Amino acid sequence: MQKLIIEGVHQLEGEIKIQGAKNSVLPILAASLLCGEKCVVGNCPKILDVDISLKIIEYLGCKTKFADSKLTIDSSNLSKNEIPESLMRKMRSSIIFLGALIARTGRAKLTLPGGCELGPRPIDMHLEGLRQLGVKITESHGIIECSVMKKLKGCNIVLSFPSVGATENLMITASACEGKTTISNAAREPEIVDLAAFLNKMGANVSGAGSSTITIEGTKKFYTIEHSIIPDRIAAITYMAAAAVTGSKLTLREIPREIINSAISIFEESGCAIKEYEKNVLNIISPERLQSVKTVRTMPYPGFPTDAQAIIMAMTTMSFGTSVFVETIFESRFKHVSELMRLGADIKVEGKVAIVEGVKRLSGANVTATDLRGSAALVVAALAAEGETAISNLTHLDRGYEDIEKILKSVKAKIKRV
Ligand code: UD1
């Protein structure tokens, strides 16, 4: 079993180029199946979730080639519309293939997806929206079978919550529907805007992405295209937290400030200065000791991202004063707390609220990663902990971070994988 060994309390220094966004590339890879020809996806991060997506795409009969962060998907020979449970269980995002398969073949058979254990993660909004678009869906023994009844037909869909995955699935399917679809109360994340840009390049007609009403005019013809993935805002926040917790100065390249605004205000509240020297280049300058932050409440975009909650919590464990975290998106997203406590953090959890009393020092220990962003939180805390921390169960981390130890090493962190 691999472990990350981190020797803490060393300042970081240098520049980091932010990887392509995990949450953008996964739906875009699924959407590429609509093309029926070659799609080239640039700035593609080399992460485990992309590998799993490629296994699914190849299983379906398509060809893929990944070289120098450019991924080519040739979906001309797509020959299956079933995804086996072994692949579905490997990540939550496998559910995004549902909309794409229905749009391309009129049918899909798959099982419930896996992914991080953050509490129940139903897909009722995905299925309800697809039903409204004309898909007959049966669910039995965990298997979901879908077929288009007569034809896919655009309609008005109102989501009961701005679910990211449901918005994406419905955008993809609606792109191949006859007529116009309107998704109200749609998710507004930057990754939704990126998916819309990809679909539009391919020949779809999506407008309003980034607002809560998205309109899609369906089309029958899709074209071969090239598209570059937007930067990963959660990776950027992770490296900023690493700088903040070690009292360091870091430069981040290729990260638009506006997509991490809600996190920037938290960094500023904690005493860090964030400067944008040129477009998409941010400098973070951290004080010797961070201040606590009043209340961090996770919300759909443009609110504070749930994916950054654990990472920012790790940052506040050594700050001066009390910080409060309220998790409103997922039911069970405090699994990292007990591992942070092994490093000496003082955190109490009551339901959806975690209260962090900043301590003067953390000390290295053996910890186990519990989920993707919880793993990143452990890396951040370990960088500030005296002595050596060993983090095991790295599969979670590798699902979303490209070369995290190489990147941290390049900015002078003492980190190695054994
Ligand atoms: C995506 C992100 C994930 C992020 C999350 C919230 C990807 C690949 N993953 O996940 O990193 O943490 O958005 O920003 O982009 N829900 C339902 N029924 C549904 C769908 C969702 O009840 O049909 C609930 C979920 O259980 C959860 C909330 O809605 O409580 C938000 O989920 P959603 O926005 O769908 O998250 P994902 O798309 O799974």
CSV table of C-alpha atoms and ligand atoms in Angstrom, one decimal:
chain,number,residue,atom,x,y,z
A,1,MET,CA,0.0,0.0,0.0
A,2,GLN,CA,1.3,3.4,-0.9
A,3,LYS,CA,1.7,6.2,1.6
A,4,LEU,CA,2.5,9.9,1.5
A,5,ILE,CA,5.2,10.9,4.0
A,6,ILE,CA,5.2,14.6,4.8
A,7,GLU,CA,7.6,16.4,7.1
A,8,GLY,CA,5.8,19.5,8.2
A,9,VAL,CA,6.7,23.1,9.1
A,10,HIS,CA,8.6,24.0,6.0
A,11,GLN,CA,7.8,27.1,4.1
A,12,LEU,CA,6.7,26.7,0.5
A,13,GLU,CA,8.1,28.9,-2.3
A,14,GLY,CA,7.6,29.1,-6.1
A,15,GLU,CA,4.9,28.7,-8.7
A,16,ILE,CA,2.2,26.1,-9.4
A,17,LYS,CA,0.3,25.7,-12.7
A,18,ILE,CA,-3.2,24.6,-11.8
A,19,GLN,CA,-4.4,21.4,-13.4
A,20,GLY,CA,-7.5,21.0,-15.6
A,21,ALA,CA,-10.7,20.6,-13.6
A,22,LYS,CA,-11.8,17.1,-12.6
A,23,ASN,CA,-15.4,18.1,-12.4
A,24,SER,CA,-15.3,19.6,-15.9
A,25,VAL,CA,-13.5,16.9,-17.7
A,26,LEU,CA,-15.7,14.0,-16.5
A,27,PRO,CA,-19.0,15.3,-17.9
A,28,ILE,CA,-17.2,16.5,-21.1
A,29,LEU,CA,-15.8,13.0,-21.7
A,30,ALA,CA,-19.3,11.6,-21.4
A,31,ALA,CA,-20.7,14.3,-23.7
A,32,SER,CA,-18.0,13.5,-26.3
A,33,LEU,CA,-19.9,10.3,-27.0
A,34,LEU,CA,-22.6,12.4,-28.8
A,35,CYS,CA,-20.1,13.4,-31.4
A,36,GLY,CA,-19.8,10.1,-33.3
A,37,GLU,CA,-16.4,11.3,-34.5
A,38,LYS,CA,-13.2,12.4,-32.9
A,39,CYS,CA,-13.1,14.9,-30.1
A,40,VAL,CA,-9.9,16.3,-28.7
A,41,VAL,CA,-9.9,17.4,-25.1
A,42,GLY,CA,-6.9,19.5,-24.0
A,43,ASN,CA,-5.6,20.4,-20.5
A,44,CYS,CA,-6.9,17.1,-19.4
A,45,PRO,CA,-5.7,16.2,-15.9
A,46,LYS,CA,-4.0,12.8,-15.4
A,47,ILE,CA,-6.1,11.5,-12.6
A,48,LEU,CA,-7.7,8.2,-11.6
A,49,ASP,CA,-11.3,9.4,-12.4
A,50,VAL,CA,-10.2,10.2,-16.0
A,51,ASP,CA,-8.7,6.7,-16.2
A,52,ILE,CA,-12.0,5.2,-15.0
A,53,SER,CA,-13.9,7.3,-17.6
A,54,LEU,CA,-11.6,6.1,-20.3
A,55,LYS,CA,-12.2,2.5,-19.2
A,56,ILE,CA,-16.0,3.1,-19.6
A,57,ILE,CA,-15.6,4.8,-22.9
A,58,GLU,CA,-13.4,1.9,-24.3
A,59,TYR,CA,-15.8,-0.7,-22.9
A,60,LEU,CA,-18.5,1.0,-24.9
A,61,GLY,CA,-16.4,0.4,-28.1
A,62,CYS,CA,-14.8,3.8,-28.5
A,63,LYS,CA,-11.1,4.5,-29.0
A,64,THR,CA,-9.1,6.8,-26.8
A,65,LYS,CA,-5.5,8.2,-27.0
A,66,PHE,CA,-4.0,10.3,-24.1
A,67,ALA,CA,-0.7,12.1,-24.9
A,68,ASP,CA,0.7,15.3,-23.4
A,69,SER,CA,-2.5,16.2,-21.6
A,70,LYS,CA,-4.4,15.9,-24.9
A,71,LEU,CA,-7.1,13.3,-24.9
A,72,THR,CA,-8.6,12.1,-28.1
A,73,ILE,CA,-11.9,10.2,-28.0
A,74,ASP,CA,-13.1,8.5,-31.2
A,75,SER,CA,-16.7,7.5,-30.6
A,76,SER,CA,-17.5,6.4,-34.2
A,77,ASN,CA,-17.5,2.7,-33.2
A,78,LEU,CA,-19.6,3.0,-30.1
A,79,SER,CA,-21.3,-0.4,-30.0
A,80,LYS,CA,-22.7,-0.9,-26.4
A,81,ASN,CA,-25.1,0.9,-24.2
A,82,GLU,CA,-24.5,-1.0,-21.0
A,83,ILE,CA,-22.0,-0.2,-18.3
A,84,PRO,CA,-21.0,-3.0,-15.9
A,85,GLU,CA,-21.4,-2.5,-12.2
A,86,SER,CA,-17.6,-2.9,-11.6
A,87,LEU,CA,-17.0,0.3,-13.6
A,88,MET,CA,-20.1,2.2,-12.4
A,89,ARG,CA,-19.1,1.7,-8.7
A,90,LYS,CA,-15.7,3.2,-9.2
A,91,MET,CA,-16.9,6.8,-9.2
A,92,ARG,CA,-20.1,8.9,-8.8
A,93,SER,CA,-19.6,10.6,-12.2
A,94,SER,CA,-20.2,7.4,-14.0
A,95,ILE,CA,-23.9,8.4,-13.9
A,96,ILE,CA,-23.2,11.2,-16.4
A,97,PHE,CA,-22.8,8.5,-19.0
A,98,LEU,CA,-26.6,7.8,-18.6
A,99,GLY,CA,-27.6,11.0,-20.4
A,100,ALA,CA,-24.9,10.6,-23.1
A,101,LEU,CA,-25.8,7.0,-23.9
A,102,ILE,CA,-29.5,7.8,-24.1
A,103,ALA,CA,-28.8,10.8,-26.4
A,104,ARG,CA,-26.5,8.7,-28.7
A,105,THR,CA,-28.2,5.3,-28.7
A,106,GLY,CA,-31.7,5.8,-27.3
A,107,ARG,CA,-31.0,3.2,-24.6
A,108,ALA,CA,-28.9,2.7,-21.5
A,109,LYS,CA,-28.5,0.0,-18.9
A,110,LEU,CA,-26.4,0.7,-15.8
A,111,THR,CA,-26.3,0.4,-12.0
A,112,LEU,CA,-26.2,3.0,-9.3
A,113,PRO,CA,-22.9,4.8,-9.2
A,114,GLY,CA,-20.2,4.7,-6.5
A,115,GLY,CA,-17.9,7.5,-5.4
A,116,CYS,CA,-17.0,9.3,-2.2
A,117,GLU,CA,-19.1,8.3,0.8
A,118,LEU,CA,-20.5,11.6,1.7
A,119,GLY,CA,-23.9,10.3,2.8
A,120,PRO,CA,-26.8,9.3,0.6
A,121,ARG,CA,-26.4,10.5,-3.0
A,122,PRO,CA,-29.7,9.8,-4.8
A,123,ILE,CA,-30.1,10.3,-8.6
A,124,ASP,CA,-33.9,11.0,-8.5
A,125,MET,CA,-33.5,14.4,-10.2
A,126,HIS,CA,-31.5,12.9,-13.0
A,127,LEU,CA,-34.1,10.2,-13.6
A,128,GLU,CA,-37.1,12.5,-13.3
A,129,GLY,CA,-35.7,15.0,-15.8
A,130,LEU,CA,-34.9,12.2,-18.3
A,131,ARG,CA,-38.5,10.9,-17.9
A,132,GLN,CA,-39.7,14.3,-18.8
A,133,LEU,CA,-37.6,14.3,-21.9
A,134,GLY,CA,-39.3,11.1,-23.1
A,135,VAL,CA,-37.2,8.3,-21.5
A,136,LYS,CA,-38.9,5.2,-20.0
A,137,ILE,CA,-36.9,4.2,-17.0
A,138,THR,CA,-37.3,1.0,-14.9
A,139,GLU,CA,-35.3,0.4,-11.7
A,140,SER,CA,-35.0,-3.1,-10.3
A,141,HIS,CA,-32.4,-4.8,-8.1
A,142,GLY,CA,-30.1,-1.7,-8.4
A,143,ILE,CA,-30.2,-1.9,-12.2
A,144,ILE,CA,-31.5,1.1,-14.2
A,145,GLU,CA,-32.8,0.4,-17.7
A,146,CYS,CA,-33.7,3.3,-19.9
A,147,SER,CA,-35.1,3.5,-23.4
A,148,VAL,CA,-36.5,6.4,-25.4
A,149,MET,CA,-40.3,5.9,-25.7
A,150,LYS,CA,-41.1,7.5,-29.1
A,151,LYS,CA,-38.5,10.2,-29.4
A,152,LEU,CA,-36.6,12.6,-27.1
A,153,LYS,CA,-38.5,15.8,-26.9
A,154,GLY,CA,-37.6,19.1,-25.3
A,155,CYS,CA,-39.6,20.3,-22.3
A,156,ASN,CA,-39.5,22.5,-19.2
A,157,ILE,CA,-37.7,20.9,-16.3
A,158,VAL,CA,-37.6,22.5,-12.9
A,159,LEU,CA,-35.0,21.0,-10.5
A,160,SER,CA,-35.9,20.9,-6.8
A,161,PHE,CA,-32.2,21.7,-6.0
A,162,PRO,CA,-29.4,23.0,-8.3
A,163,SER,CA,-27.8,19.5,-8.6
A,164,VAL,CA,-24.6,19.7,-10.6
A,165,GLY,CA,-24.8,16.2,-12.0
A,166,ALA,CA,-28.5,16.3,-12.9
A,167,THR,CA,-28.0,19.7,-14.7
A,168,GLU,CA,-25.1,18.1,-16.7
A,169,ASN,CA,-26.9,14.9,-17.5
A,170,LEU,CA,-30.0,16.8,-18.7
A,171,MET,CA,-28.0,19.3,-20.7
A,172,ILE,CA,-26.3,16.4,-22.6
A,173,THR,CA,-29.5,14.5,-23.3
A,174,ALA,CA,-31.4,17.7,-24.2
A,175,SER,CA,-28.7,18.5,-26.8
A,176,ALA,CA,-30.0,15.6,-28.8
A,177,CYS,CA,-33.7,16.2,-28.2
A,178,GLU,CA,-36.2,17.5,-30.7
A,179,GLY,CA,-37.1,21.1,-29.8
A,180,LYS,CA,-36.3,23.3,-26.9
A,181,THR,CA,-35.6,22.3,-23.3
A,182,THR,CA,-35.4,24.7,-20.4
A,183,ILE,CA,-33.8,23.7,-17.1
A,184,SER,CA,-34.9,26.0,-14.2
A,185,ASN,CA,-33.0,26.1,-10.9
A,186,ALA,CA,-30.0,24.7,-12.8
A,187,ALA,CA,-26.6,24.5,-11.2
A,188,ARG,CA,-24.4,27.5,-12.0
A,189,GLU,CA,-20.9,26.1,-11.4
A,190,PRO,CA,-18.1,27.1,-13.8
A,191,GLU,CA,-17.9,23.4,-14.9
A,192,ILE,CA,-21.5,23.7,-16.2
A,193,VAL,CA,-20.4,26.7,-18.3
A,194,ASP,CA,-17.4,24.6,-19.6
A,195,LEU,CA,-19.8,21.7,-20.6
A,196,ALA,CA,-22.1,24.2,-22.4
A,197,ALA,CA,-19.1,25.6,-24.3
A,198,PHE,CA,-18.0,22.0,-25.3
A,199,LEU,CA,-21.6,21.1,-26.4
A,200,ASN,CA,-21.9,24.3,-28.4
A,201,LYS,CA,-18.6,23.7,-30.2
A,202,MET,CA,-19.9,20.3,-31.0
A,203,GLY,CA,-23.0,21.8,-32.7
A,204,ALA,CA,-25.5,22.0,-29.8
A,205,ASN,CA,-27.2,25.3,-28.9
A,206,VAL,CA,-27.0,25.8,-25.2
A,207,SER,CA,-27.6,29.3,-23.7
A,208,GLY,CA,-27.8,30.6,-20.2
A,209,ALA,CA,-25.2,28.3,-18.6
A,210,GLY,CA,-23.8,30.0,-15.5
A,211,SER,CA,-27.3,31.3,-14.7
A,212,SER,CA,-30.1,29.4,-13.1
A,213,THR,CA,-32.0,29.0,-16.3
A,214,ILE,CA,-30.4,27.0,-19.1
A,215,THR,CA,-32.0,26.7,-22.5
A,216,ILE,CA,-31.0,24.0,-25.0
A,217,GLU,CA,-32.2,23.7,-28.6
A,218,GLY,CA,-31.7,20.1,-29.6
A,219,THR,CA,-29.8,19.1,-32.8
A,220,LYS,CA,-29.2,15.9,-34.7
A,221,LYS,CA,-25.8,16.7,-36.1
A,222,PHE,CA,-22.6,16.9,-34.0
A,223,TYR,CA,-19.1,17.8,-35.2
A,224,THR,CA,-15.6,16.8,-34.5
A,225,ILE,CA,-14.0,19.4,-32.2
A,226,GLU,CA,-11.1,20.4,-30.0
A,227,HIS,CA,-11.7,21.9,-26.5
A,228,SER,CA,-9.5,22.9,-23.5
A,229,ILE,CA,-10.7,22.1,-20.0
A,230,ILE,CA,-10.9,25.0,-17.5
A,231,PRO,CA,-8.6,25.1,-14.4
A,232,ASP,CA,-9.5,23.1,-11.3
A,233,ARG,CA,-10.7,25.6,-8.7
A,234,ILE,CA,-10.6,23.1,-5.8
A,235,ALA,CA,-7.0,22.1,-6.7
A,236,ALA,CA,-6.2,25.9,-6.6
A,237,ILE,CA,-7.8,26.3,-3.2
A,238,THR,CA,-5.9,23.2,-2.0
A,239,TYR,CA,-2.5,24.8,-2.9
A,240,MET,CA,-3.6,28.1,-1.5
A,241,ALA,CA,-4.4,26.5,1.8
A,242,ALA,CA,-1.1,24.7,1.7
A,243,ALA,CA,0.6,28.1,1.4
A,244,ALA,CA,-1.6,29.7,4.1
A,245,VAL,CA,-1.0,27.0,6.7
A,246,THR,CA,2.8,27.1,6.2
A,247,GLY,CA,3.1,31.0,6.3
A,248,SER,CA,4.3,30.9,2.7
A,249,LYS,CA,4.2,33.0,-0.5
A,250,LEU,CA,3.1,31.1,-3.6
A,251,THR,CA,2.2,32.0,-7.2
A,252,LEU,CA,-0.6,30.1,-8.9
A,253,ARG,CA,-0.8,30.2,-12.6
A,254,GLU,CA,-3.9,29.6,-14.9
A,255,ILE,CA,-6.5,30.2,-12.2
A,256,PRO,CA,-9.2,32.9,-12.9
A,257,ARG,CA,-9.8,34.8,-9.7
A,258,GLU,CA,-13.6,35.0,-10.3
A,259,ILE,CA,-14.1,31.2,-10.1
A,260,ILE,CA,-12.7,31.1,-6.5
A,261,ASN,CA,-14.1,34.4,-5.2
A,262,SER,CA,-16.0,32.7,-2.3
A,263,ALA,CA,-12.8,31.0,-1.1
A,264,ILE,CA,-10.6,34.1,-1.6
A,265,SER,CA,-12.8,36.0,0.9
A,266,ILE,CA,-12.1,33.2,3.5
A,267,PHE,CA,-8.3,33.4,2.8
A,268,GLU,CA,-8.5,37.2,3.3
A,269,GLU,CA,-10.5,36.8,6.5
A,270,SER,CA,-7.7,34.5,7.8
A,271,GLY,CA,-5.1,37.2,7.1
A,272,CYS,CA,-3.7,36.2,3.7
A,273,ALA,CA,-3.2,38.7,1.0
A,274,ILE,CA,-4.3,37.6,-2.5
A,275,LYS,CA,-3.1,39.6,-5.4
A,276,GLU,CA,-3.8,39.2,-9.1
A,277,TYR,CA,-0.6,40.4,-10.8
A,278,GLU,CA,-1.7,39.5,-14.3
A,279,LYS,CA,-4.7,37.8,-15.7
A,280,ASN,CA,-5.2,34.3,-14.2
A,281,VAL,CA,-2.0,34.6,-12.1
A,282,LEU,CA,-2.6,34.9,-8.3
A,283,ASN,CA,-0.1,35.4,-5.5
A,284,ILE,CA,-0.9,34.4,-2.0
A,285,ILE,CA,1.1,35.9,0.9
A,286,SER,CA,0.3,34.4,4.2
A,287,PRO,CA,0.9,35.8,7.7
A,288,GLU,CA,3.0,34.0,10.4
A,289,ARG,CA,-0.2,32.9,12.2
A,290,LEU,CA,-3.6,32.7,10.6
A,291,GLN,CA,-6.8,34.2,12.1
A,292,SER,CA,-9.9,32.0,12.6
A,293,VAL,CA,-12.8,32.5,10.1
A,294,LYS,CA,-16.3,33.2,11.4
A,295,THR,CA,-18.6,30.9,9.6
A,296,VAL,CA,-18.0,28.9,6.5
A,297,ARG,CA,-21.3,27.7,5.1
A,298,THR,CA,-21.2,25.4,2.0
A,299,MET,CA,-23.6,26.4,-0.7
A,300,PRO,CA,-24.2,25.8,-4.4
A,301,TYR,CA,-22.0,28.0,-6.7
A,302,PRO,CA,-21.4,31.0,-6.4
A,303,GLY,CA,-21.5,30.1,-2.7
A,304,PHE,CA,-18.6,28.5,-0.8
A,305,PRO,CA,-17.9,25.0,-2.4
A,306,THR,CA,-18.6,21.9,-0.3
A,307,ASP,CA,-15.5,20.4,-2.0
A,308,ALA,CA,-13.3,23.0,-0.3
A,309,GLN,CA,-14.8,22.6,3.2
A,310,ALA,CA,-12.4,19.9,4.5
A,311,ILE,CA,-9.4,21.7,3.0
A,312,ILE,CA,-10.2,25.1,4.6
A,313,MET,CA,-11.0,23.3,7.9
A,314,ALA,CA,-7.5,21.8,7.8
A,315,MET,CA,-6.2,25.3,7.3
A,316,THR,CA,-8.1,26.7,10.3
A,317,THR,CA,-6.9,24.0,12.8
A,318,MET,CA,-3.9,26.1,13.7
A,319,SER,CA,-5.4,29.6,13.4
A,320,PHE,CA,-6.0,32.0,16.2
A,321,GLY,CA,-9.5,31.6,17.6
A,322,THR,CA,-12.7,29.6,16.8
A,323,SER,CA,-13.9,28.8,13.2
A,324,VAL,CA,-17.3,27.3,12.4
A,325,PHE,CA,-18.2,25.2,9.4
A,326,VAL,CA,-21.8,24.4,8.3
A,327,GLU,CA,-22.1,21.7,5.7
A,328,THR,CA,-25.4,22.2,3.9
A,329,ILE,CA,-24.9,20.1,0.7
A,330,PHE,CA,-24.0,16.6,1.9
A,331,GLU,CA,-25.1,14.8,5.0
A,332,SER,CA,-21.9,13.1,5.9
A,333,ARG,CA,-19.0,15.3,5.0
A,334,PHE,CA,-17.0,15.5,8.2
A,335,LYS,CA,-15.1,12.1,8.0
A,336,HIS,CA,-11.8,14.0,7.8
A,337,VAL,CA,-12.4,15.4,11.3
A,338,SER,CA,-11.3,12.4,13.3
A,339,GLU,CA,-8.1,12.1,11.2
A,340,LEU,CA,-7.3,15.8,11.7
A,341,MET,CA,-7.8,15.2,15.4
A,342,ARG,CA,-5.1,12.5,15.3
A,343,LEU,CA,-2.7,15.4,14.3
A,344,GLY,CA,-3.8,17.4,17.3
A,345,ALA,CA,-6.7,19.4,15.9
A,346,ASP,CA,-9.4,20.5,18.3
A,347,ILE,CA,-12.7,20.0,16.4
A,348,LYS,CA,-16.3,19.2,17.6
A,349,VAL,CA,-19.0,18.1,15.3
A,350,GLU,CA,-22.7,18.5,16.0
A,351,GLY,CA,-24.8,17.4,13.1
A,352,LYS,CA,-24.1,19.6,10.1
A,353,VAL,CA,-21.8,21.9,12.2
A,354,ALA,CA,-18.1,21.6,13.0
A,355,ILE,CA,-16.4,23.9,15.5
A,356,VAL,CA,-12.7,24.3,15.2
A,357,GLU,CA,-10.7,25.7,18.1
A,358,GLY,CA,-7.4,26.8,16.7
A,359,VAL,CA,-4.4,25.1,18.4
A,360,LYS,CA,-0.8,26.3,18.6
A,361,ARG,CA,0.7,23.2,17.0
A,362,LEU,CA,-0.2,20.1,15.2
A,363,SER,CA,2.1,17.0,15.4
A,364,GLY,CA,2.7,14.4,12.8
A,365,ALA,CA,0.9,11.0,13.0
A,366,ASN,CA,-0.3,8.1,10.9
A,367,VAL,CA,-3.6,9.1,9.3
A,368,THR,CA,-5.9,7.5,6.7
A,369,ALA,CA,-7.6,9.3,3.9
A,370,THR,CA,-11.4,8.9,4.0
A,371,ASP,CA,-12.5,10.6,0.7
A,372,LEU,CA,-11.0,12.8,-2.0
A,373,ARG,CA,-11.2,16.2,-0.5
A,374,GLY,CA,-10.7,14.8,3.0
A,375,SER,CA,-7.3,13.4,1.7
A,376,ALA,CA,-6.3,16.9,0.5
A,377,ALA,CA,-7.2,18.3,3.9
A,378,LEU,CA,-4.8,15.8,5.5
A,379,VAL,CA,-2.0,16.9,3.1
A,380,VAL,CA,-2.6,20.5,4.1
A,381,ALA,CA,-2.6,19.8,7.8
A,382,ALA,CA,0.5,17.5,7.5
A,383,LEU,CA,2.4,20.4,5.9
A,384,ALA,CA,1.9,22.4,9.1
A,385,ALA,CA,2.3,19.5,11.6
A,386,GLU,CA,5.6,19.2,13.5
A,387,GLY,CA,7.5,16.0,12.6
A,388,GLU,CA,6.4,13.3,10.1
A,389,THR,CA,2.9,12.4,9.0
A,390,ALA,CA,2.1,9.3,7.0
A,391,ILE,CA,-1.1,9.4,5.0
A,392,SER,CA,-2.4,6.1,3.7
A,393,ASN,CA,-5.3,5.1,1.4
A,394,LEU,CA,-4.1,7.3,-1.4
A,395,THR,CA,-6.6,6.1,-4.1
A,396,HIS,CA,-9.0,8.9,-3.1
A,397,LEU,CA,-6.3,11.6,-3.6
A,398,ASP,CA,-5.3,10.1,-6.9
A,399,ARG,CA,-8.9,10.3,-8.1
A,400,GLY,CA,-8.7,14.1,-8.3
A,401,TYR,CA,-5.1,15.5,-8.0
A,402,GLU,CA,-2.5,15.2,-10.7
A,403,ASP,CA,1.0,14.6,-9.4
A,404,ILE,CA,0.2,16.3,-6.0
A,405,GLU,CA,3.5,15.2,-4.4
A,406,LYS,CA,5.6,16.3,-7.4
A,407,ILE,CA,3.9,19.7,-7.4
A,408,LEU,CA,4.3,20.2,-3.7
A,409,LYS,CA,7.9,19.1,-3.9
A,410,SER,CA,8.6,21.6,-6.7
A,411,VAL,CA,7.6,24.4,-4.2
A,412,LYS,CA,9.9,23.0,-1.5
A,413,ALA,CA,7.6,20.8,0.5
A,414,LYS,CA,9.2,17.8,2.1
A,415,ILE,CA,6.9,15.1,0.7
A,416,LYS,CA,7.5,11.7,-0.7
A,417,ARG,CA,5.4,8.7,-1.8
A,418,VAL,CA,6.6,5.3,-0.5
B,1,UD1,C1,-20.8,17.4,-8.0
B,1,UD1,C2,-19.3,17.3,-7.9
B,1,UD1,C3,-18.9,17.2,-6.5
B,1,UD1,C4,-19.5,18.3,-5.6
B,1,UD1,C5,-21.0,18.4,-5.8
B,1,UD1,C6,-21.6,19.5,-5.1
B,1,UD1,C7,-18.7,16.4,-10.0
B,1,UD1,C8,-18.1,15.2,-10.7
B,1,UD1,N1,-18.8,16.2,-8.7
B,1,UD1,O1,-21.3,16.1,-7.5
B,1,UD1,O2,-17.5,17.2,-6.4
B,1,UD1,O3,-19.2,18.0,-4.3
B,1,UD1,O4,-21.3,18.5,-7.2
B,1,UD1,O5,-21.0,20.7,-5.5
B,1,UD1,O6,-18.9,17.4,-10.6
B,1,UD1,N2,-29.1,15.2,-5.0
B,1,UD1,C9,-30.3,14.6,-4.9
B,1,UD1,N3,-30.9,14.0,-6.0
B,1,UD1,C10,-30.3,14.0,-7.2
B,1,UD1,C11,-29.0,14.6,-7.3
B,1,UD1,C12,-28.4,15.2,-6.2
B,1,UD1,O7,-30.9,14.5,-3.8
B,1,UD1,O8,-30.8,13.5,-8.2
B,1,UD1,C13,-28.5,15.8,-3.8
B,1,UD1,C14,-27.2,15.1,-3.4
B,1,UD1,O9,-27.4,14.0,-2.6
B,1,UD1,C15,-26.5,16.2,-2.7
B,1,UD1,C16,-26.9,17.5,-3.4
B,1,UD1,O10,-28.1,17.1,-4.1
B,1,UD1,O11,-26.9,16.3,-1.3
B,1,UD1,C17,-25.9,18.0,-4.4
B,1,UD1,O12,-25.5,17.0,-5.3
B,1,UD1,P1,-25.0,17.3,-6.8
B,1,UD1,O13,-24.9,18.8,-7.0
B,1,UD1,O14,-25.8,16.5,-7.7
B,1,UD1,O15,-23.6,16.7,-6.7
B,1,UD1,P2,-22.8,15.8,-7.8
B,1,UD1,O16,-23.2,16.1,-9.1
B,1,UD1,O17,-23.0,14.3,-7.3
